[in-house]
Amino acid sequence: MNSPNTTSLLNEDIKYVWHPYSSLHSDNPIFAVKSANGVYLTLEDGRQLIDGMSSWWCAIHGYNVPTLNDAIKRQLDNMAHVMFGGLTHSPAVKLCKKLVELTPEKLDTVFLSDSGSVAVEVAMKMAVQYWQARQLPGKQKFISLQNGYHGDTIGAMSVCDPITGMHSLFEDILAKNYFIPSPTCHFEELCHSEHLKPLKTILKQHHHSIAAMIIEPVVQGAGGMKFYSADYIKQAKVLCEQYDVLLIADEIATGFGRTGKMFACEYANISPDIMCVGKSLTGGYMSLAATLFSKEISNTISKHPPHIFMHGPTFMGNPLACSVALESIRLLEASAWKQNIKKIEQLLIDGLKDCQSLDAVKDVRVLGAIGVVELKQPVNMAHIQQAFVDAGVWIRPFGKLIYLMPPFIIKKDELNRLCEAIHHVLSNNMQQ
Ligand SMILES: *Cc1c(COP(=O)(O)O)cnc(C)c1O
């Protein structure tokens, strides 16, 4: 039972607050969190839930991590924020240097921003300005994959899947871009020329108007939780080069170990021209993202009119966010993250295997610390969300997809409880 305080909190929430992708008039339950520690969320009513989401894939080290807390507290005593125009500071410089070292070669410079969507906007603007500087101002369109997700701002939306991204709703303000089917060659398979044909066709016909191709390498996240062959990326990179089209790797979901490599591009052994990171960059502590690009791009933009890159967020390079990002990366590198992800992968494979035989289930797939149960029908959110909480876990499905992306520090029995909860809820609650 909720205390009177919690009840009043929830009532005021309903009255005043929008939540992501929500209606103010839905009967979906909402839960008030009091605190979070390790892999546990503690609700206001005292219940503890094992977190299977890492708070939308960010909290890779779990919650209330002493060294991350300390990094912010230390920085707070120096300065919380200063503008980044004309000023710089050690946390931002150190972080940018670290990101250049950590990411694939050729990504030599960094533009910091506040969120993944903005990092994607920056990547798109950068690509367009690059071709302008190269005297090819006609190259202003993008190629992306169906089932892709790149963020919710207007530019980013224009390269999200047209259907799940609801392009029809915003028809007149979204730029028209080119979409190709998401790759059908599976992870660890090679791709044949058939698989690359849709890309080749568009490049051949429209390369004069295309600035860049944008992809989520290997794992398509919020647009469908699909995995595909790294070989596709390798071949796409070659084709893009052939047609003077830049390749933007959106590693906002896949970056920092989630797929088993530090960055998913490493599976394909390629260096994209531009790369976006975000989400787990700060270990889930603060909103921060970065766009990395090659010297060729930064030099070309800087040498030609207007000589400047046209973007500058107010909170660019926020010192608190940069400090905690540095500490999060240090913590990740100091951990046995590769072995941890391998262990999580095996536990997910074993733990979700039994779901495959359930009537409601279409497919079960696992890659790195990502486990997906795809259903035949969309879930009833109100019903399933309550059922998961009753089972003591925090799992937030969307559409036909129930998935786990736990913090990397999760223990075997905790991960097993997450997997068992999915099986239990799907076996007992299938009234849609
Ligand atoms: C979440 C996500 C974004 C958007 O990031 P926000 O921080 O929510 O703006 C962009 N691309 C991918 C692949 C993502 O997963």
Coordinates of C-alpha atoms and ligand atoms in Angstrom, one line a residue:
M1 CA 0.0 0.0 0.0
N2 CA 1.2 3.5 -0.8
S3 CA 1.6 5.9 2.1
P4 CA -0.5 9.2 2.0
N5 CA 2.7 11.0 0.8
T6 CA 3.2 8.6 -2.0
T7 CA -0.4 8.8 -3.0
S8 CA -0.2 12.6 -3.2
L9 CA 3.0 12.5 -5.1
L10 CA 1.4 10.2 -7.7
N11 CA -1.7 12.3 -7.9
E12 CA 0.3 15.4 -8.6
D13 CA 2.4 13.5 -11.1
I14 CA -0.7 12.7 -13.0
K15 CA -1.9 16.3 -12.8
Y16 CA 1.3 18.1 -13.8
V17 CA 3.8 15.9 -15.5
W18 CA 4.3 14.4 -19.0
H19 CA 6.3 11.2 -19.2
P20 CA 8.0 9.8 -22.3
Y21 CA 5.7 8.6 -25.0
S22 CA 2.7 8.9 -22.9
S23 CA -0.8 10.2 -22.6
L24 CA -2.0 12.2 -19.7
H25 CA -5.2 10.1 -19.8
S26 CA -3.9 6.6 -19.7
D27 CA -4.4 3.9 -17.1
N28 CA -0.8 2.8 -17.3
P29 CA 0.5 2.5 -13.8
I30 CA 3.4 4.7 -12.7
F31 CA 5.8 4.0 -9.8
A32 CA 7.6 6.4 -7.6
V33 CA 11.3 5.6 -7.0
K34 CA 12.8 6.7 -3.7
S35 CA 16.4 5.6 -4.2
A36 CA 18.6 3.3 -6.3
N37 CA 21.6 1.3 -5.3
G38 CA 23.6 -1.3 -7.2
V39 CA 21.1 -3.1 -9.5
Y40 CA 18.1 -2.3 -7.2
L41 CA 15.5 0.4 -7.4
T42 CA 13.7 1.1 -4.2
L43 CA 10.1 2.3 -4.5
E44 CA 8.5 4.8 -2.2
D45 CA 6.5 2.0 -0.7
G46 CA 9.7 0.1 0.2
R47 CA 9.5 -2.6 -2.5
Q48 CA 12.8 -3.4 -4.2
L49 CA 13.0 -4.1 -7.9
I50 CA 15.9 -5.6 -9.8
D51 CA 16.6 -3.3 -12.7
G52 CA 16.8 -5.0 -16.1
M53 CA 16.9 -1.8 -18.1
S54 CA 20.0 0.1 -16.8
S55 CA 17.6 3.1 -17.0
W56 CA 17.4 3.0 -20.8
W57 CA 20.7 1.4 -21.2
C58 CA 22.8 4.1 -19.4
A59 CA 23.5 2.8 -15.9
I60 CA 26.2 0.3 -16.9
H61 CA 27.8 0.3 -13.4
G62 CA 24.5 0.2 -11.5
Y63 CA 23.3 3.0 -9.2
N64 CA 24.9 5.0 -6.4
V65 CA 28.4 4.1 -7.4
P66 CA 30.9 5.5 -4.8
T67 CA 33.6 6.5 -7.3
L68 CA 31.1 8.1 -9.7
N69 CA 29.5 10.0 -6.8
D70 CA 32.9 11.2 -5.7
A71 CA 33.9 12.4 -9.2
I72 CA 30.8 14.7 -9.3
K73 CA 31.3 15.9 -5.7
R74 CA 34.9 16.8 -6.3
Q75 CA 34.1 18.7 -9.5
L76 CA 31.2 20.5 -7.8
D77 CA 33.6 22.1 -5.3
N78 CA 35.6 23.6 -8.2
M79 CA 32.8 24.6 -10.6
A80 CA 29.5 23.3 -11.6
H81 CA 29.5 24.9 -15.0
V82 CA 31.1 27.5 -17.2
M83 CA 30.3 28.5 -20.8
F84 CA 32.3 26.7 -23.5
G85 CA 32.6 29.6 -25.9
G86 CA 36.1 31.0 -25.5
L87 CA 36.7 29.0 -22.3
T88 CA 37.9 25.5 -21.7
H89 CA 38.6 23.3 -18.7
S90 CA 40.4 20.1 -17.7
P91 CA 37.4 17.7 -17.5
A92 CA 36.3 18.5 -21.0
V93 CA 39.8 18.3 -22.5
K94 CA 40.6 15.1 -20.7
L95 CA 37.3 13.5 -21.8
C96 CA 37.7 14.5 -25.4
K97 CA 41.3 13.1 -25.5
K98 CA 40.1 9.9 -23.8
L99 CA 37.3 9.5 -26.4
V100 CA 39.7 9.9 -29.3
E101 CA 42.0 7.3 -27.8
L102 CA 39.2 4.8 -27.1
T103 CA 37.2 5.0 -30.4
P104 CA 38.3 3.6 -33.8
E105 CA 41.2 5.4 -35.5
K106 CA 40.6 8.4 -37.7
L107 CA 38.1 9.8 -35.2
D108 CA 40.3 12.6 -34.1
T109 CA 38.1 15.4 -32.8
V110 CA 35.1 15.7 -30.6
F111 CA 32.0 17.9 -30.3
L112 CA 30.3 17.7 -27.0
S113 CA 26.5 18.1 -26.5
D114 CA 23.8 17.3 -24.0
S115 CA 21.9 14.4 -25.4
G116 CA 22.0 11.6 -28.0
S117 CA 19.5 13.3 -30.2
V118 CA 21.6 16.4 -30.3
A119 CA 24.7 14.4 -31.0
V120 CA 22.9 13.0 -34.1
E121 CA 21.8 16.5 -35.2
V122 CA 25.4 17.6 -34.9
A123 CA 26.6 14.6 -37.0
M124 CA 24.0 15.4 -39.7
K125 CA 24.9 19.1 -39.8
M126 CA 28.5 18.3 -39.9
A127 CA 28.1 16.0 -42.9
V128 CA 26.1 18.7 -44.8
Q129 CA 28.7 21.4 -44.0
Y130 CA 31.5 19.0 -45.0
W131 CA 30.1 18.6 -48.5
Q132 CA 29.3 22.4 -48.7
A133 CA 33.0 23.0 -48.0
R134 CA 33.9 20.5 -50.7
Q135 CA 31.8 22.5 -53.2
L136 CA 29.1 19.9 -53.3
P137 CA 26.2 21.8 -51.7
G138 CA 23.6 19.4 -53.3
K139 CA 24.5 16.6 -50.9
Q140 CA 22.0 17.3 -48.1
K141 CA 20.1 14.0 -47.8
F142 CA 20.7 10.9 -45.7
I143 CA 20.3 7.1 -46.1
S144 CA 19.2 5.1 -43.1
L145 CA 17.9 1.7 -42.3
Q146 CA 14.3 0.8 -41.6
N147 CA 13.8 -0.1 -38.0
G148 CA 16.4 2.5 -37.1
Y149 CA 16.2 4.8 -34.2
H150 CA 18.4 8.0 -33.9
G151 CA 16.5 10.3 -31.5
D152 CA 13.4 12.5 -31.2
T153 CA 14.4 15.9 -32.4
I154 CA 13.2 16.9 -35.9
G155 CA 16.5 16.2 -37.7
A156 CA 17.1 12.9 -35.9
M157 CA 13.4 11.9 -36.5
S158 CA 13.8 12.3 -40.2
V159 CA 16.3 9.3 -40.2
C160 CA 14.3 7.2 -37.8
D161 CA 12.1 4.4 -39.1
P162 CA 9.2 6.2 -41.0
I163 CA 6.5 4.0 -39.4
T164 CA 7.6 3.6 -35.7
G165 CA 8.9 7.2 -36.0
M166 CA 5.4 8.4 -37.0
H167 CA 6.6 10.4 -40.0
S168 CA 3.1 10.9 -41.2
L169 CA 2.3 13.0 -38.1
F170 CA 5.1 15.5 -38.9
E171 CA 5.0 15.1 -42.7
D172 CA 5.6 18.8 -43.6
I173 CA 8.4 19.5 -41.2
L174 CA 10.5 16.4 -41.6
A175 CA 13.2 16.3 -44.3
K176 CA 12.6 13.5 -46.8
N177 CA 15.4 10.9 -46.6
Y178 CA 16.2 7.5 -48.2
F179 CA 15.3 4.3 -46.4
I180 CA 16.5 0.8 -47.1
P181 CA 15.3 -2.4 -45.4
S182 CA 17.2 -3.4 -42.3
P183 CA 19.9 -5.9 -43.2
T184 CA 18.7 -9.5 -43.4
C185 CA 22.1 -11.1 -43.0
H186 CA 22.4 -12.3 -39.4
F187 CA 25.1 -11.5 -36.9
E188 CA 28.2 -13.6 -37.6
E189 CA 27.0 -14.4 -41.2
L190 CA 28.6 -13.0 -44.3
C191 CA 26.5 -10.8 -46.6
H192 CA 26.1 -11.4 -50.2
S193 CA 25.6 -8.9 -53.0
E194 CA 21.8 -9.5 -52.7
H195 CA 21.9 -8.1 -49.2
L196 CA 23.6 -4.9 -50.3
K197 CA 21.5 -4.4 -53.4
P198 CA 19.0 -1.9 -51.9
L199 CA 21.9 0.3 -50.6
K200 CA 23.7 0.1 -53.9
T201 CA 20.6 1.0 -55.9
I202 CA 20.0 4.2 -53.9
L203 CA 23.7 5.2 -53.9
K204 CA 23.9 4.7 -57.6
Q205 CA 20.8 6.8 -58.4
H206 CA 21.0 9.5 -55.7
H207 CA 24.6 9.9 -54.5
H208 CA 24.7 13.5 -55.8
S209 CA 22.1 14.4 -53.2
I210 CA 23.3 12.2 -50.3
A211 CA 25.6 13.6 -47.6
A212 CA 25.8 10.5 -45.4
M213 CA 24.5 7.1 -44.4
I214 CA 23.6 6.8 -40.7
I215 CA 23.4 3.4 -39.0
E216 CA 23.3 1.8 -35.6
P217 CA 26.1 -0.7 -36.0
V218 CA 25.2 -4.4 -35.4
V219 CA 22.3 -3.7 -33.0
Q220 CA 19.2 -1.7 -34.0
G221 CA 17.9 -0.5 -30.6
A222 CA 14.7 1.3 -29.9
G223 CA 13.5 0.8 -33.5
G224 CA 13.1 -3.0 -33.2
M225 CA 16.0 -4.6 -31.2
K226 CA 17.4 -6.3 -34.3
F227 CA 20.9 -7.7 -34.7
Y228 CA 22.6 -7.9 -38.0
S229 CA 25.9 -8.8 -39.7
A230 CA 29.0 -6.7 -39.1
D231 CA 29.9 -7.7 -42.7
Y232 CA 27.1 -5.6 -43.9
I233 CA 28.7 -2.5 -42.3
K234 CA 32.1 -3.4 -43.8
Q235 CA 30.6 -3.6 -47.3
A236 CA 28.4 -0.5 -46.8
K237 CA 31.5 1.5 -45.8
V238 CA 33.2 0.5 -49.1
L239 CA 30.1 1.4 -51.1
C240 CA 29.8 4.7 -49.3
E241 CA 33.4 5.6 -50.1
Q242 CA 32.9 4.7 -53.7
Y243 CA 30.0 7.1 -54.0
D244 CA 31.4 10.0 -51.8
V245 CA 28.9 9.4 -49.0
L246 CA 30.0 9.7 -45.4
L247 CA 29.2 6.9 -42.9
I248 CA 27.8 8.0 -39.5
A249 CA 27.9 5.3 -36.8
D250 CA 25.3 6.0 -34.1
E251 CA 26.8 4.1 -31.2
I252 CA 24.6 5.9 -28.6
A253 CA 23.0 2.5 -27.6
T254 CA 25.9 0.2 -28.5
G255 CA 28.9 2.1 -27.2
F256 CA 30.9 1.3 -24.0
G257 CA 30.8 -2.5 -24.1
R258 CA 27.1 -3.3 -24.4
T259 CA 27.5 -5.6 -27.4
G260 CA 30.7 -7.3 -26.1
K261 CA 33.1 -4.9 -27.9
M262 CA 33.9 -1.4 -26.6
F263 CA 32.1 -0.1 -29.8
A264 CA 30.0 -2.2 -32.1
C265 CA 32.0 -0.9 -35.2
E266 CA 34.9 -3.0 -34.0
Y267 CA 33.0 -6.1 -35.1
A268 CA 33.3 -4.8 -38.6
N269 CA 36.8 -3.5 -38.2
I270 CA 35.9 -0.2 -39.7
S271 CA 36.4 3.5 -38.8
P272 CA 33.3 5.5 -39.5
D273 CA 33.7 9.1 -40.7
I274 CA 31.5 10.3 -37.8
M275 CA 30.5 8.6 -34.6
C276 CA 27.9 9.5 -32.0
V277 CA 28.1 8.3 -28.4
G278 CA 25.8 9.1 -25.4
K279 CA 23.6 7.1 -23.1
S280 CA 26.2 5.1 -21.0
L281 CA 28.9 7.7 -21.5
T282 CA 28.4 9.1 -18.0
G283 CA 27.4 5.7 -16.5
G284 CA 23.8 7.0 -16.4
Y285 CA 24.6 9.9 -14.1
M286 CA 24.2 13.0 -16.3
S287 CA 23.0 13.9 -19.7
L288 CA 26.0 14.1 -22.0
A289 CA 26.8 13.0 -25.6
A290 CA 29.6 13.4 -28.0
T291 CA 30.0 13.4 -31.8
L292 CA 33.5 12.4 -33.1
F293 CA 34.8 13.0 -36.5
S294 CA 37.9 12.8 -38.6
K295 CA 40.5 15.5 -39.2
E296 CA 39.6 15.4 -42.8
I297 CA 36.1 16.6 -41.9
S298 CA 37.2 19.2 -39.3
N299 CA 39.9 20.6 -41.5
T300 CA 37.7 20.8 -44.6
I301 CA 34.9 22.6 -42.7
S302 CA 37.4 25.0 -41.0
K303 CA 39.2 25.9 -44.2
H304 CA 36.2 26.9 -46.3
P305 CA 33.6 29.6 -45.8
P306 CA 31.8 30.0 -43.4
H307 CA 34.9 28.5 -41.6
I308 CA 33.0 27.6 -38.5
F309 CA 30.8 24.7 -37.5
M310 CA 27.3 26.1 -36.9
H311 CA 26.4 24.7 -33.5
G312 CA 26.9 25.5 -29.8
P313 CA 24.8 24.2 -27.0
T314 CA 24.6 26.4 -23.8
F315 CA 25.6 23.5 -21.6
M316 CA 28.3 22.2 -23.9
G317 CA 31.1 20.4 -22.1
N318 CA 29.4 20.7 -18.7
P319 CA 32.2 20.0 -16.2
L320 CA 30.1 17.8 -13.8
A321 CA 29.0 15.6 -16.7
C322 CA 32.6 15.4 -18.2
S323 CA 34.1 14.5 -14.8
V324 CA 31.6 11.7 -14.2
A325 CA 32.0 10.4 -17.8
L326 CA 35.8 10.2 -17.3
E327 CA 35.3 8.3 -14.1
S328 CA 32.8 6.0 -15.7
I329 CA 35.2 5.1 -18.5
R330 CA 38.0 4.6 -16.1
L331 CA 35.8 2.3 -14.0
L332 CA 34.8 0.3 -17.1
E333 CA 38.4 -0.1 -18.3
A334 CA 39.5 -1.1 -14.8
S335 CA 36.8 -3.8 -14.7
A336 CA 36.8 -7.2 -16.3
W337 CA 34.0 -5.9 -18.6
K338 CA 34.7 -8.2 -21.5
Q339 CA 34.4 -11.3 -19.3
N340 CA 31.4 -9.9 -17.5
I341 CA 29.6 -9.3 -20.8
K342 CA 30.4 -12.8 -21.9
K343 CA 29.0 -14.2 -18.6
I344 CA 25.9 -12.1 -18.9
E345 CA 25.5 -13.2 -22.6
Q346 CA 25.6 -16.9 -21.6
L347 CA 23.2 -16.4 -18.6
L348 CA 20.8 -14.6 -20.9
I349 CA 21.0 -17.4 -23.5
D350 CA 20.4 -20.0 -20.8
G351 CA 17.8 -18.0 -18.9
L352 CA 15.6 -16.9 -21.9
K353 CA 15.8 -20.2 -23.8
D354 CA 12.6 -21.5 -22.2
C355 CA 10.6 -18.5 -23.5
Q356 CA 11.1 -19.7 -27.0
S357 CA 8.5 -22.5 -26.7
L358 CA 5.8 -20.2 -25.3
D359 CA 2.8 -19.6 -27.5
A360 CA 3.1 -15.8 -27.4
V361 CA 6.8 -15.8 -28.4
K362 CA 8.0 -15.3 -31.9
D363 CA 11.8 -15.1 -31.3
V364 CA 14.4 -15.0 -28.6
R365 CA 17.8 -13.5 -29.3
V366 CA 20.9 -12.5 -27.3
L367 CA 24.0 -10.5 -28.1
G368 CA 26.4 -9.3 -25.5
A369 CA 24.5 -7.9 -22.5
I370 CA 21.3 -7.6 -24.6
G371 CA 18.5 -10.2 -24.3
V372 CA 15.4 -9.9 -26.5
V373 CA 12.1 -11.8 -26.4
E374 CA 10.0 -10.8 -29.4
L375 CA 6.3 -11.5 -29.1
K376 CA 3.8 -12.2 -31.9
Q377 CA 1.5 -9.4 -30.6
P378 CA 2.1 -6.1 -28.8
V379 CA 2.0 -6.3 -25.0
N380 CA -0.7 -4.7 -23.0
M381 CA 1.5 -2.2 -21.2
A382 CA -0.7 -1.4 -18.2
H383 CA -1.1 -5.1 -17.5
I384 CA 2.4 -6.3 -18.1
Q385 CA 4.1 -3.4 -16.3
Q386 CA 2.2 -4.2 -13.1
A387 CA 2.9 -7.9 -13.5
F388 CA 6.7 -7.3 -13.7
V389 CA 6.6 -5.0 -10.7
D390 CA 4.6 -7.6 -8.8
A391 CA 7.4 -10.1 -9.7
G392 CA 10.0 -7.8 -8.2
V393 CA 11.7 -6.6 -11.4
W394 CA 11.9 -3.5 -13.5
I395 CA 11.4 -4.4 -17.1
R396 CA 9.8 -2.0 -19.6
P397 CA 8.7 -3.5 -22.8
F398 CA 7.7 -1.6 -25.9
G399 CA 5.4 -2.9 -28.7
K400 CA 6.1 -6.6 -29.2
L401 CA 9.5 -6.4 -27.5
I402 CA 10.4 -7.5 -24.0
Y403 CA 14.1 -7.0 -23.5
L404 CA 16.9 -7.0 -20.8
M405 CA 19.9 -4.6 -20.8
P406 CA 21.0 -5.0 -17.2
P407 CA 23.9 -3.1 -15.5
F408 CA 27.2 -4.9 -16.2
I409 CA 27.6 -5.5 -12.4
I410 CA 24.6 -7.8 -12.2
K411 CA 25.1 -11.1 -10.4
K412 CA 24.0 -14.5 -11.6
D413 CA 21.0 -15.0 -9.3
E414 CA 19.8 -11.4 -10.0
L415 CA 20.0 -12.0 -13.8
N416 CA 18.2 -15.3 -13.4
R417 CA 15.4 -13.6 -11.5
L418 CA 15.0 -11.2 -14.4
C419 CA 14.8 -14.1 -16.9
E420 CA 12.4 -16.1 -14.7
A421 CA 10.2 -13.1 -14.3
I422 CA 9.8 -12.8 -18.1
H423 CA 8.9 -16.5 -18.4
H424 CA 6.6 -16.3 -15.5
V425 CA 4.8 -13.1 -16.7
L426 CA 4.5 -14.5 -20.2
S427 CA 3.2 -17.8 -19.0
N428 CA 0.6 -16.4 -16.6
N429 CA -0.5 -13.1 -18.0
M430 CA -1.2 -13.5 -21.6
Q431 CA -4.7 -12.1 -21.6
Q432 CA -3.8 -9.1 -23.9
Ligands
LIG1 C1 18.7 6.7 -27.3 C2 19.2 6.9 -28.6 C3 19.3 8.1 -29.3 C4 18.8 9.4 -28.6 O1 19.4 9.7 -27.5 P1 18.7 10.7 -26.4 O2 19.8 10.9 -25.4 O3 17.5 10.0 -25.9 O4 18.4 12.0 -27.2 C5 19.9 8.2 -30.5 N1 20.4 7.1 -31.1 C6 20.3 5.8 -30.5 C7 20.9 4.7 -31.3 C8 19.7 5.7 -29.3 O5 19.6 4.5 -28.7

